[in-house]
Amino acid sequence: MEEDYIKLIFGLKLKQIRSDRNLSLFGLSKLSGLSKSYLNEIEKGKKYPKPDKIAILSEKLDVPYDQFVSLKLDKNLAPIGDILKSKILKEIPLELFGIKESDLIDIVANAPDKVNAFISTIIEIAQHYSFSKESFYLASVRSFQEANNNYFEALEQSVIKFAEAYQLDLKANISSLELEEILVEEYGYTINNKELENYKELDNLRSIFIPKTKTLLVANHIDEAQRTFIYAKEIAYNYLNYKERLYTFSWIKFENFDQVLNNFYASYFAGSLILPQELLTNQVEKLFKKKTFDEKQFVQIAQSFNASPESFYQRLTNILPKDFNIQNLFFLRFIHKKNSPNFYLTKELHLSHQHSPHANETNEHYCRRWMSLKVLKDIVNTNDKHVFNLQISNYPDSNQSYLVLSSATKDPFKTDQYRSVSIGLLINQQLKRKLNFLEDKKIETFNVGVTCERCAIKDCKERMVPAKILEKEQKNLKIETVVNDIFKQFS
């Protein structure tokens, strides 16, 4: 048994026994002759009393000594014991959100049966939706990004210092050759571009790092932008001195939360290096000043960097909140297989508001009027390398509208699969002040829903299935109204 676990169990038992005797900490202190602060430290699991002190508590509280030191908990505290033994509290990244483990234990201890029911419910929901530990970690990082408006000044400054130290020009495109030279000369890497071709099972992997020999196996068929991003991430792991890290890209599994967080930090560093803040901000500012939206200029900005469309759109979620004070936005990534009716939301980020849509695991049909899905259908039909479009998406239910910009490309790792990335900006007075082209009449507006099953739009030609969930909610609302009328009539 871990020492911390034993301390916590004893503290919880003492607190419960004291509460059962209707004693305050002050009262127990007078009864036992032990200081109030000392007893408080015991109950919080910070200290474990010596045998003579346990004997005093045993005598004064009329509890057998063996019962006190036993790790067996009664039925009220048993759920807490299960939680502590499972080490789930160690896996939750509490410190990331400024929460102390002891605080959470206090909450559990004060109402063990209710908290246990709550935790059990969360676990049941997670199991029902196949919510893995990795999913929980990723959701935690996403919440961390949202809490910080997805901008991290320390990482931005680290990139600037790195560029100065290695004489990289942040006003020009950074190539994979420049970064490869740093990896080889500075960090002792060996780059192997052929080995992964020998393993068909690894077709979807872009790279594997072998720490023992500092060998980086890189898929030979990736493009220049992908190679540059991989090298930039490897540099980040080394320059930022992250010991806990992932060794494959894309990831296979996470061993602990630090790997997830460091993977995010390394990706952020890479994005900041490849798409420098000052350079990108200046170009975006010129676009925003125009009276009409210049699609050609937007695409040129994206293609002027040695980065994929996804990296470009994700980088916008860093600079728009910081440099333009546009903090109400979302980022989405969808994938779609040719000839398949399904669209899958595989990545999302929501800043300030909980914007629609969210990843849906209930097999509902995403609204076909979203620009994210339209560009996917367009690229399948045209077979172009890149399809871009934009629209104003109006949600009648919430009375909110978003300017949504989307790009679709072919997935280089999977046959007949495509992906789209989108950024949506909430239309409010702040956005109207920042974007001169927002009144451009050429930008079409569409009423959209979240899923067909929940959509109130009646004349939708793209509807896949009836709005059965919405209809059920409306039916229940009518029943509730009638019941309330009856109560008023007979009250």
Coordinates of C-alpha atoms in Angstrom, one line a residue:
M1 CA 0.0 0.0 0.0
E2 CA 1.2 3.5 -0.8
E3 CA 2.0 5.6 2.3
D4 CA -0.2 8.4 1.0
Y5 CA -3.1 6.0 0.6
I6 CA -2.8 4.8 4.2
K7 CA -2.7 8.4 5.6
L8 CA -5.8 9.3 3.6
I9 CA -7.7 6.2 4.8
F10 CA -6.9 6.9 8.4
G11 CA -7.8 10.5 8.1
L12 CA -11.2 9.7 6.5
K13 CA -12.0 7.2 9.2
L14 CA -11.1 9.7 12.0
K15 CA -13.2 12.4 10.4
Q16 CA -16.2 10.1 10.1
I17 CA -15.9 8.8 13.7
R18 CA -15.6 12.4 15.0
S19 CA -18.6 13.5 13.0
D20 CA -20.6 10.5 14.2
R21 CA -19.8 11.6 17.8
N22 CA -21.0 15.1 16.9
L23 CA -17.6 16.5 17.8
S24 CA -15.9 19.5 16.3
L25 CA -12.1 19.5 15.8
F26 CA -11.9 21.8 18.8
G27 CA -14.0 19.4 20.8
L28 CA -11.8 16.4 19.8
S29 CA -8.7 18.4 20.7
K30 CA -10.0 19.1 24.2
L31 CA -11.1 15.5 24.6
S32 CA -7.8 13.9 23.4
G33 CA -5.3 16.6 24.4
L34 CA -4.0 16.6 20.8
S35 CA -3.7 20.0 19.1
K36 CA -6.5 21.1 16.7
S37 CA -4.0 21.7 13.9
Y38 CA -2.4 18.3 14.4
L39 CA -5.8 16.6 14.2
N40 CA -6.7 18.7 11.1
E41 CA -3.5 17.5 9.4
I42 CA -4.4 13.9 10.2
E43 CA -7.9 14.2 8.8
K44 CA -6.6 15.7 5.6
G45 CA -4.3 12.8 5.1
K46 CA -1.1 14.8 5.5
K47 CA 0.1 13.1 8.7
Y48 CA -0.2 9.6 10.2
P49 CA -0.2 9.5 14.0
K50 CA 2.3 7.5 16.0
P51 CA 1.0 4.4 17.9
D52 CA 0.7 6.3 21.3
K53 CA -1.5 9.0 19.6
I54 CA -3.7 6.3 18.0
A55 CA -4.1 4.7 21.4
I56 CA -5.3 8.0 22.9
L57 CA -7.8 8.5 20.1
S58 CA -9.0 4.9 20.4
E59 CA -9.6 5.3 24.1
K60 CA -11.3 8.7 24.0
L61 CA -13.5 7.9 21.0
D62 CA -14.2 4.4 22.3
V63 CA -13.1 2.7 19.1
P64 CA -10.9 -0.5 19.1
Y65 CA -7.3 0.2 18.2
D66 CA -7.4 -2.5 15.5
Q67 CA -10.4 -0.9 13.9
F68 CA -8.6 2.4 13.7
V69 CA -5.5 1.0 12.0
S70 CA -7.4 -1.4 9.7
L71 CA -7.5 -0.4 6.0
K72 CA -11.0 -1.8 5.8
L73 CA -13.7 0.9 5.4
D74 CA -17.3 0.7 6.4
K75 CA -20.0 0.9 3.7
N76 CA -20.2 4.7 3.8
L77 CA -16.5 5.2 3.1
A78 CA -15.9 2.0 1.0
P79 CA -16.6 3.9 -2.3
I80 CA -13.9 6.4 -1.5
G81 CA -11.5 3.5 -0.8
D82 CA -12.2 2.1 -4.2
I83 CA -11.5 5.4 -5.8
L84 CA -8.2 5.9 -3.9
K85 CA -7.1 2.3 -4.7
S86 CA -7.9 2.7 -8.3
K87 CA -5.5 5.7 -8.4
I88 CA -8.0 7.6 -10.6
L89 CA -7.2 10.8 -8.7
K90 CA -3.6 10.4 -9.7
E91 CA -4.6 10.1 -13.4
I92 CA -6.8 13.2 -13.4
P93 CA -4.7 16.3 -14.2
L94 CA -6.0 18.3 -11.2
E95 CA -3.0 20.6 -11.0
L96 CA -3.6 21.8 -14.5
F97 CA -6.8 23.5 -13.3
G98 CA -5.5 24.6 -10.0
I99 CA -7.2 21.9 -7.9
K100 CA -5.5 20.1 -5.0
E101 CA -6.1 16.4 -4.6
S102 CA -6.8 17.0 -0.9
D103 CA -9.6 19.4 -1.8
L104 CA -11.3 16.8 -4.0
I105 CA -10.9 14.2 -1.2
D106 CA -12.6 16.6 1.2
I107 CA -15.5 16.9 -1.2
V108 CA -15.7 13.1 -1.5
A109 CA -15.4 12.6 2.3
N110 CA -18.2 15.0 3.1
A111 CA -20.8 13.2 1.0
P112 CA -19.3 9.8 0.1
D113 CA -22.6 8.1 -1.1
K114 CA -23.7 11.0 -3.3
V115 CA -20.2 11.6 -4.8
N116 CA -19.7 7.9 -5.3
A117 CA -23.1 7.8 -7.2
F118 CA -21.9 10.8 -9.3
I119 CA -18.5 9.2 -10.1
S120 CA -20.1 5.9 -10.9
T121 CA -22.5 7.7 -13.3
I122 CA -19.6 9.4 -15.1
I123 CA -17.8 6.1 -15.4
E124 CA -20.9 4.5 -16.8
I125 CA -21.4 7.2 -19.3
A126 CA -17.7 7.0 -20.3
Q127 CA -18.1 3.2 -20.8
H128 CA -21.3 3.6 -22.8
Y129 CA -19.6 6.0 -25.2
S130 CA -16.3 4.1 -25.3
F131 CA -14.7 7.1 -23.5
S132 CA -11.1 5.9 -23.0
K133 CA -8.4 7.2 -20.6
E134 CA -6.8 8.7 -23.7
S135 CA -10.0 10.5 -24.6
F136 CA -10.2 11.9 -21.0
Y137 CA -6.7 13.2 -21.3
L138 CA -7.3 14.8 -24.6
A139 CA -10.5 16.4 -23.3
S140 CA -8.5 17.8 -20.4
V141 CA -5.9 19.4 -22.6
R142 CA -8.7 20.8 -24.8
S143 CA -10.3 22.4 -21.7
F144 CA -6.8 23.7 -20.8
Q145 CA -6.5 25.3 -24.2
E146 CA -9.9 26.9 -24.0
A147 CA -9.2 28.3 -20.5
N148 CA -6.1 30.0 -21.9
N149 CA -7.8 31.2 -25.2
N150 CA -5.4 28.8 -26.8
Y151 CA -2.5 31.2 -26.6
F152 CA 0.7 30.4 -24.6
E153 CA 3.1 33.4 -24.3
A154 CA 5.9 31.3 -22.8
L155 CA 6.0 29.0 -25.8
E156 CA 5.8 31.9 -28.3
Q157 CA 8.9 33.4 -26.6
S158 CA 10.7 30.1 -26.6
V159 CA 10.3 29.9 -30.4
I160 CA 11.8 33.4 -30.7
K161 CA 14.7 32.6 -28.5
F162 CA 15.3 29.3 -30.4
A163 CA 15.2 31.1 -33.7
E164 CA 17.8 33.6 -32.4
A165 CA 20.0 30.9 -31.0
Y166 CA 20.0 28.9 -34.3
Q167 CA 19.9 31.8 -36.7
L168 CA 16.6 31.0 -38.3
D169 CA 14.8 33.8 -40.1
L170 CA 11.2 33.9 -38.9
K171 CA 10.3 36.3 -41.7
A172 CA 11.1 33.6 -44.3
N173 CA 9.8 30.0 -44.9
I174 CA 11.6 27.5 -42.7
S175 CA 12.4 24.3 -44.6
S176 CA 12.7 20.7 -43.4
L177 CA 16.4 20.7 -44.4
E178 CA 17.2 23.6 -41.9
L179 CA 15.5 21.7 -39.1
E180 CA 17.0 18.4 -40.0
E181 CA 20.5 19.9 -39.8
I182 CA 19.7 21.1 -36.3
L183 CA 18.4 17.7 -35.2
V184 CA 21.5 15.9 -36.6
E185 CA 24.2 18.4 -35.6
E186 CA 22.8 19.6 -32.3
Y187 CA 20.8 16.7 -30.9
G188 CA 22.6 13.7 -32.5
Y189 CA 19.7 12.4 -34.5
T190 CA 19.9 9.9 -37.3
I191 CA 17.1 10.3 -39.9
N192 CA 15.9 7.2 -41.7
N193 CA 13.5 7.6 -44.6
K194 CA 13.2 4.0 -45.8
E195 CA 12.7 1.7 -42.9
L196 CA 8.9 2.4 -42.4
E197 CA 8.3 1.2 -46.0
N198 CA 9.0 -2.4 -44.8
Y199 CA 6.0 -2.5 -42.5
K200 CA 2.6 -2.3 -44.2
E201 CA 0.8 -2.2 -40.9
L202 CA 2.4 1.2 -40.3
D203 CA 1.0 2.9 -43.4
N204 CA -0.8 5.5 -41.3
L205 CA 2.2 6.5 -39.2
R206 CA 4.3 9.4 -40.3
S207 CA 7.2 8.9 -37.9
I208 CA 8.7 6.8 -35.1
F209 CA 11.4 8.0 -32.7
I210 CA 13.8 5.4 -31.2
P211 CA 15.2 7.1 -28.1
K212 CA 18.0 4.6 -27.4
T213 CA 19.8 5.3 -30.7
K214 CA 18.1 8.7 -31.4
T215 CA 16.9 7.4 -34.7
L216 CA 13.9 9.1 -36.3
L217 CA 12.1 6.9 -38.8
V218 CA 10.1 9.0 -41.2
A219 CA 7.6 7.9 -43.8
N220 CA 9.0 8.5 -47.2
H221 CA 5.7 9.5 -48.8
I222 CA 5.0 12.5 -46.6
D223 CA 5.2 16.0 -48.2
E224 CA 7.5 18.8 -47.3
A225 CA 5.0 20.5 -44.9
Q226 CA 4.4 17.4 -42.9
R227 CA 8.2 16.6 -42.7
T228 CA 8.9 20.1 -41.5
F229 CA 6.2 19.8 -38.8
I230 CA 7.6 16.5 -37.6
Y231 CA 11.1 17.9 -37.4
A232 CA 9.8 21.0 -35.5
K233 CA 8.1 18.8 -33.0
E234 CA 11.2 16.8 -32.4
I235 CA 13.2 20.0 -31.9
A236 CA 10.5 21.1 -29.4
Y237 CA 10.8 18.0 -27.3
N238 CA 14.6 18.5 -27.1
Y239 CA 14.8 22.3 -26.8
L240 CA 12.0 22.4 -24.1
N241 CA 13.6 19.4 -22.4
Y242 CA 10.5 17.2 -22.2
K243 CA 11.3 13.8 -20.9
E244 CA 7.8 12.4 -21.0
R245 CA 6.9 12.3 -24.6
L246 CA 5.3 10.3 -27.4
Y247 CA 7.4 8.3 -29.8
T248 CA 5.0 7.9 -32.7
F249 CA 3.3 10.4 -34.9
S250 CA 0.3 10.1 -35.1
W251 CA 0.0 8.8 -31.5
I252 CA -1.0 5.2 -30.7
K253 CA -1.5 5.5 -27.0
F254 CA -0.6 7.6 -24.0
E255 CA 1.0 6.2 -20.9
N256 CA 0.3 9.2 -18.7
F257 CA -1.1 12.7 -18.8
D258 CA 2.3 14.4 -19.0
Q259 CA 2.8 12.8 -22.4
V260 CA -0.4 14.3 -23.7
L261 CA 0.3 17.7 -22.4
N262 CA 3.9 17.7 -23.7
N263 CA 2.6 16.5 -27.1
F264 CA 0.4 19.5 -27.2
Y265 CA 3.2 21.9 -26.1
A266 CA 5.5 20.4 -28.8
S267 CA 2.8 20.8 -31.5
Y268 CA 2.2 24.4 -30.4
F269 CA 5.9 25.1 -30.5
A270 CA 6.1 23.6 -34.0
G271 CA 3.1 25.6 -35.3
S272 CA 4.6 28.8 -33.8
L273 CA 8.0 28.1 -35.5
I274 CA 6.5 27.3 -38.9
L275 CA 3.9 30.0 -38.8
P276 CA 5.5 32.9 -36.9
Q277 CA 3.0 35.1 -35.0
E278 CA 4.2 38.5 -36.2
L279 CA 4.4 37.5 -39.9
L280 CA 1.0 35.8 -39.9
T281 CA -0.7 38.5 -38.0
N282 CA 0.4 41.2 -40.4
Q283 CA -0.9 39.2 -43.4
V284 CA -4.2 38.5 -41.7
E285 CA -4.6 42.1 -40.8
K286 CA -4.3 43.2 -44.4
L287 CA -7.0 40.7 -45.4
F288 CA -9.4 41.9 -42.6
K289 CA -9.1 45.5 -43.8
K290 CA -10.6 44.8 -47.2
K291 CA -14.2 45.7 -47.9
T292 CA -14.9 42.4 -49.7
F293 CA -13.6 39.0 -48.9
D294 CA -10.6 38.1 -51.0
E295 CA -10.6 34.4 -51.4
K296 CA -7.5 34.4 -53.5
Q297 CA -5.6 36.3 -50.9
F298 CA -6.7 34.1 -48.0
V299 CA -5.6 31.0 -49.9
Q300 CA -2.3 32.6 -50.8
I301 CA -1.7 33.5 -47.1
A302 CA -2.3 29.8 -46.2
Q303 CA 0.0 28.6 -48.9
S304 CA 2.7 31.1 -48.3
F305 CA 3.9 29.1 -45.3
N306 CA 5.5 25.7 -45.3
A307 CA 2.5 24.3 -43.5
S308 CA -0.6 22.1 -44.1
P309 CA -4.1 23.7 -44.2
E310 CA -4.8 22.1 -40.8
S311 CA -1.7 23.7 -39.2
F312 CA -2.6 27.0 -40.7
Y313 CA -6.2 26.9 -39.4
Q314 CA -5.0 25.8 -36.0
R315 CA -2.5 28.6 -35.9
L316 CA -5.3 31.1 -36.5
T317 CA -7.0 29.9 -33.3
N318 CA -3.8 31.1 -31.5
I319 CA -3.4 34.5 -33.0
L320 CA -7.0 35.6 -33.5
P321 CA -7.8 35.7 -29.8
K322 CA -4.5 37.3 -28.9
D323 CA -3.8 39.8 -31.7
F324 CA -7.3 40.6 -32.8
N325 CA -9.3 40.0 -29.6
I326 CA -11.5 37.5 -31.5
Q327 CA -12.1 35.0 -28.7
N328 CA -15.5 33.5 -29.7
L329 CA -14.4 30.9 -32.2
F330 CA -14.3 27.2 -32.9
F331 CA -12.1 24.9 -34.9
L332 CA -13.3 21.6 -36.4
R333 CA -11.7 18.8 -38.3
F334 CA -13.9 16.3 -40.2
I335 CA -13.0 13.2 -42.2
H336 CA -15.1 11.6 -44.9
K337 CA -14.7 8.4 -47.0
K338 CA -15.7 8.5 -50.6
N339 CA -19.1 7.0 -51.3
S340 CA -19.9 6.9 -47.6
P341 CA -22.9 8.8 -46.1
N342 CA -21.0 9.4 -42.9
F343 CA -19.0 12.4 -41.7
Y344 CA -16.8 12.1 -38.6
L345 CA -15.8 15.0 -36.3
T346 CA -12.3 14.0 -35.2
K347 CA -11.0 17.2 -33.7
E348 CA -12.6 20.3 -32.1
L349 CA -11.8 23.3 -30.1
H350 CA -14.3 25.9 -28.7
L351 CA -13.1 29.2 -27.2
S352 CA -15.3 31.3 -24.8
H353 CA -18.6 29.7 -25.8
Q354 CA -19.7 26.1 -26.2
H355 CA -20.3 26.5 -29.9
S356 CA -22.1 24.0 -32.0
P357 CA -21.3 21.4 -33.2
H358 CA -19.7 18.9 -30.8
A359 CA -18.4 15.5 -31.5
N360 CA -21.5 13.2 -31.5
E361 CA -21.3 9.6 -30.4
T362 CA -25.0 8.8 -30.7
N363 CA -25.1 8.1 -34.4
E364 CA -27.0 11.3 -35.2
H365 CA -26.6 13.0 -38.6
Y366 CA -24.6 16.2 -38.6
C367 CA -26.3 19.1 -40.5
R368 CA -25.5 18.8 -44.2
R369 CA -25.6 22.6 -44.5
W370 CA -22.4 23.1 -42.6
M371 CA -19.5 24.4 -44.8
S372 CA -17.3 21.8 -43.2
L373 CA -19.3 19.1 -44.9
K374 CA -20.0 21.0 -48.1
V375 CA -16.3 21.3 -49.0
L376 CA -15.9 17.6 -48.4
K377 CA -18.6 16.8 -50.9
D378 CA -17.1 19.3 -53.3
I379 CA -13.6 17.8 -53.2
V380 CA -15.0 14.3 -53.7
N381 CA -16.9 15.5 -56.8
T382 CA -14.1 17.6 -58.3
N383 CA -11.1 15.6 -57.2
D384 CA -9.2 18.9 -56.7
K385 CA -6.2 19.1 -54.4
H386 CA -7.7 21.8 -52.3
V387 CA -11.2 23.2 -52.0
F388 CA -12.0 26.3 -50.0
N389 CA -15.3 28.0 -49.3
L390 CA -17.0 30.2 -46.7
Q391 CA -20.5 31.0 -45.5
I392 CA -22.4 32.6 -42.6
S393 CA -24.0 29.9 -40.6
N394 CA -27.1 31.1 -38.7
Y395 CA -28.5 28.9 -35.9
P396 CA -32.2 29.9 -35.5
D397 CA -32.5 28.1 -32.2
S398 CA -29.8 30.1 -30.5
N399 CA -30.1 33.2 -32.6
Q400 CA -26.3 33.1 -33.2
S401 CA -24.4 33.4 -36.5
Y402 CA -20.9 32.4 -37.4
L403 CA -18.6 33.3 -40.2
V404 CA -17.2 29.8 -41.2
L405 CA -14.1 29.3 -43.4
S406 CA -13.3 25.8 -44.5
S407 CA -10.7 23.9 -46.5
A408 CA -10.8 20.3 -47.7
T409 CA -7.9 18.2 -48.9
K410 CA -7.3 14.6 -49.7
D411 CA -6.0 12.4 -46.9
P412 CA -2.4 11.5 -48.0
F413 CA -2.4 8.4 -45.8
K414 CA -5.7 6.7 -46.7
T415 CA -7.2 5.9 -50.1
D416 CA -10.4 7.7 -51.0
Q417 CA -10.5 9.5 -47.7
Y418 CA -10.8 13.3 -47.4
R419 CA -10.6 15.7 -44.5
S420 CA -11.8 19.3 -43.9
V421 CA -10.7 21.9 -41.4
S422 CA -12.8 24.9 -40.5
I423 CA -12.7 27.9 -38.3
G424 CA -16.0 29.6 -37.2
L425 CA -16.1 33.2 -35.8
L426 CA -19.1 34.3 -33.8
I427 CA -20.6 37.4 -35.5
N428 CA -20.9 40.1 -32.9
Q429 CA -20.0 43.8 -32.7
Q430 CA -16.4 42.9 -31.9
L431 CA -16.1 40.9 -35.1
K432 CA -17.8 43.6 -37.2
R433 CA -15.2 46.1 -36.0
K434 CA -12.3 43.8 -36.9
L435 CA -13.5 42.4 -40.3
N436 CA -14.4 45.0 -42.9
F437 CA -15.6 42.4 -45.4
L438 CA -18.2 41.0 -43.0
E439 CA -20.9 43.0 -44.9
D440 CA -19.8 41.5 -48.2
K441 CA -23.1 40.5 -50.0
K442 CA -21.3 37.7 -51.9
I443 CA -20.9 35.8 -48.6
E444 CA -24.0 33.6 -48.5
T445 CA -26.0 33.0 -45.3
F446 CA -27.6 29.6 -44.5
N447 CA -29.8 28.5 -41.6
V448 CA -28.2 25.5 -40.0
G449 CA -28.9 23.0 -37.3
V450 CA -26.8 20.7 -35.2
T451 CA -28.1 17.3 -36.2
C452 CA -31.1 16.4 -38.3
E453 CA -32.6 14.6 -35.3
R454 CA -32.7 17.9 -33.3
C455 CA -33.3 20.4 -36.2
A456 CA -36.4 22.6 -36.4
I457 CA -35.8 23.7 -40.0
K458 CA -38.8 22.4 -41.9
D459 CA -37.9 23.2 -45.5
C460 CA -34.4 21.6 -45.4
K461 CA -33.7 19.7 -48.7
E462 CA -30.6 18.2 -47.2
R463 CA -32.4 16.6 -44.3
M464 CA -31.3 12.9 -43.8
V465 CA -33.8 11.8 -41.2
P466 CA -36.8 13.3 -39.3
A467 CA -36.3 15.4 -36.3
K468 CA -37.4 12.6 -33.9
I469 CA -35.5 13.9 -30.9
L470 CA -36.8 17.4 -31.3
E471 CA -40.3 16.0 -31.8
K472 CA -40.0 14.0 -28.6
E473 CA -38.9 17.0 -26.6
Q474 CA -41.8 19.1 -28.0
K475 CA -44.3 16.4 -27.1
N476 CA -42.9 16.2 -23.5
L477 CA -43.1 20.0 -23.3
K478 CA -46.8 19.9 -24.3
I479 CA -47.5 17.2 -21.7
E480 CA -45.7 19.3 -19.0
T481 CA -47.8 22.3 -20.0
V482 CA -51.1 20.3 -19.7
V483 CA -50.0 18.9 -16.3
N484 CA -49.2 22.4 -15.0
D485 CA -52.7 23.6 -16.2
I486 CA -54.3 20.8 -14.2
F487 CA -52.4 21.7 -11.1
K488 CA -53.5 25.3 -11.4
Q489 CA -57.1 24.2 -12.0
F490 CA -57.3 22.0 -8.9
S491 CA -55.1 24.0 -6.5

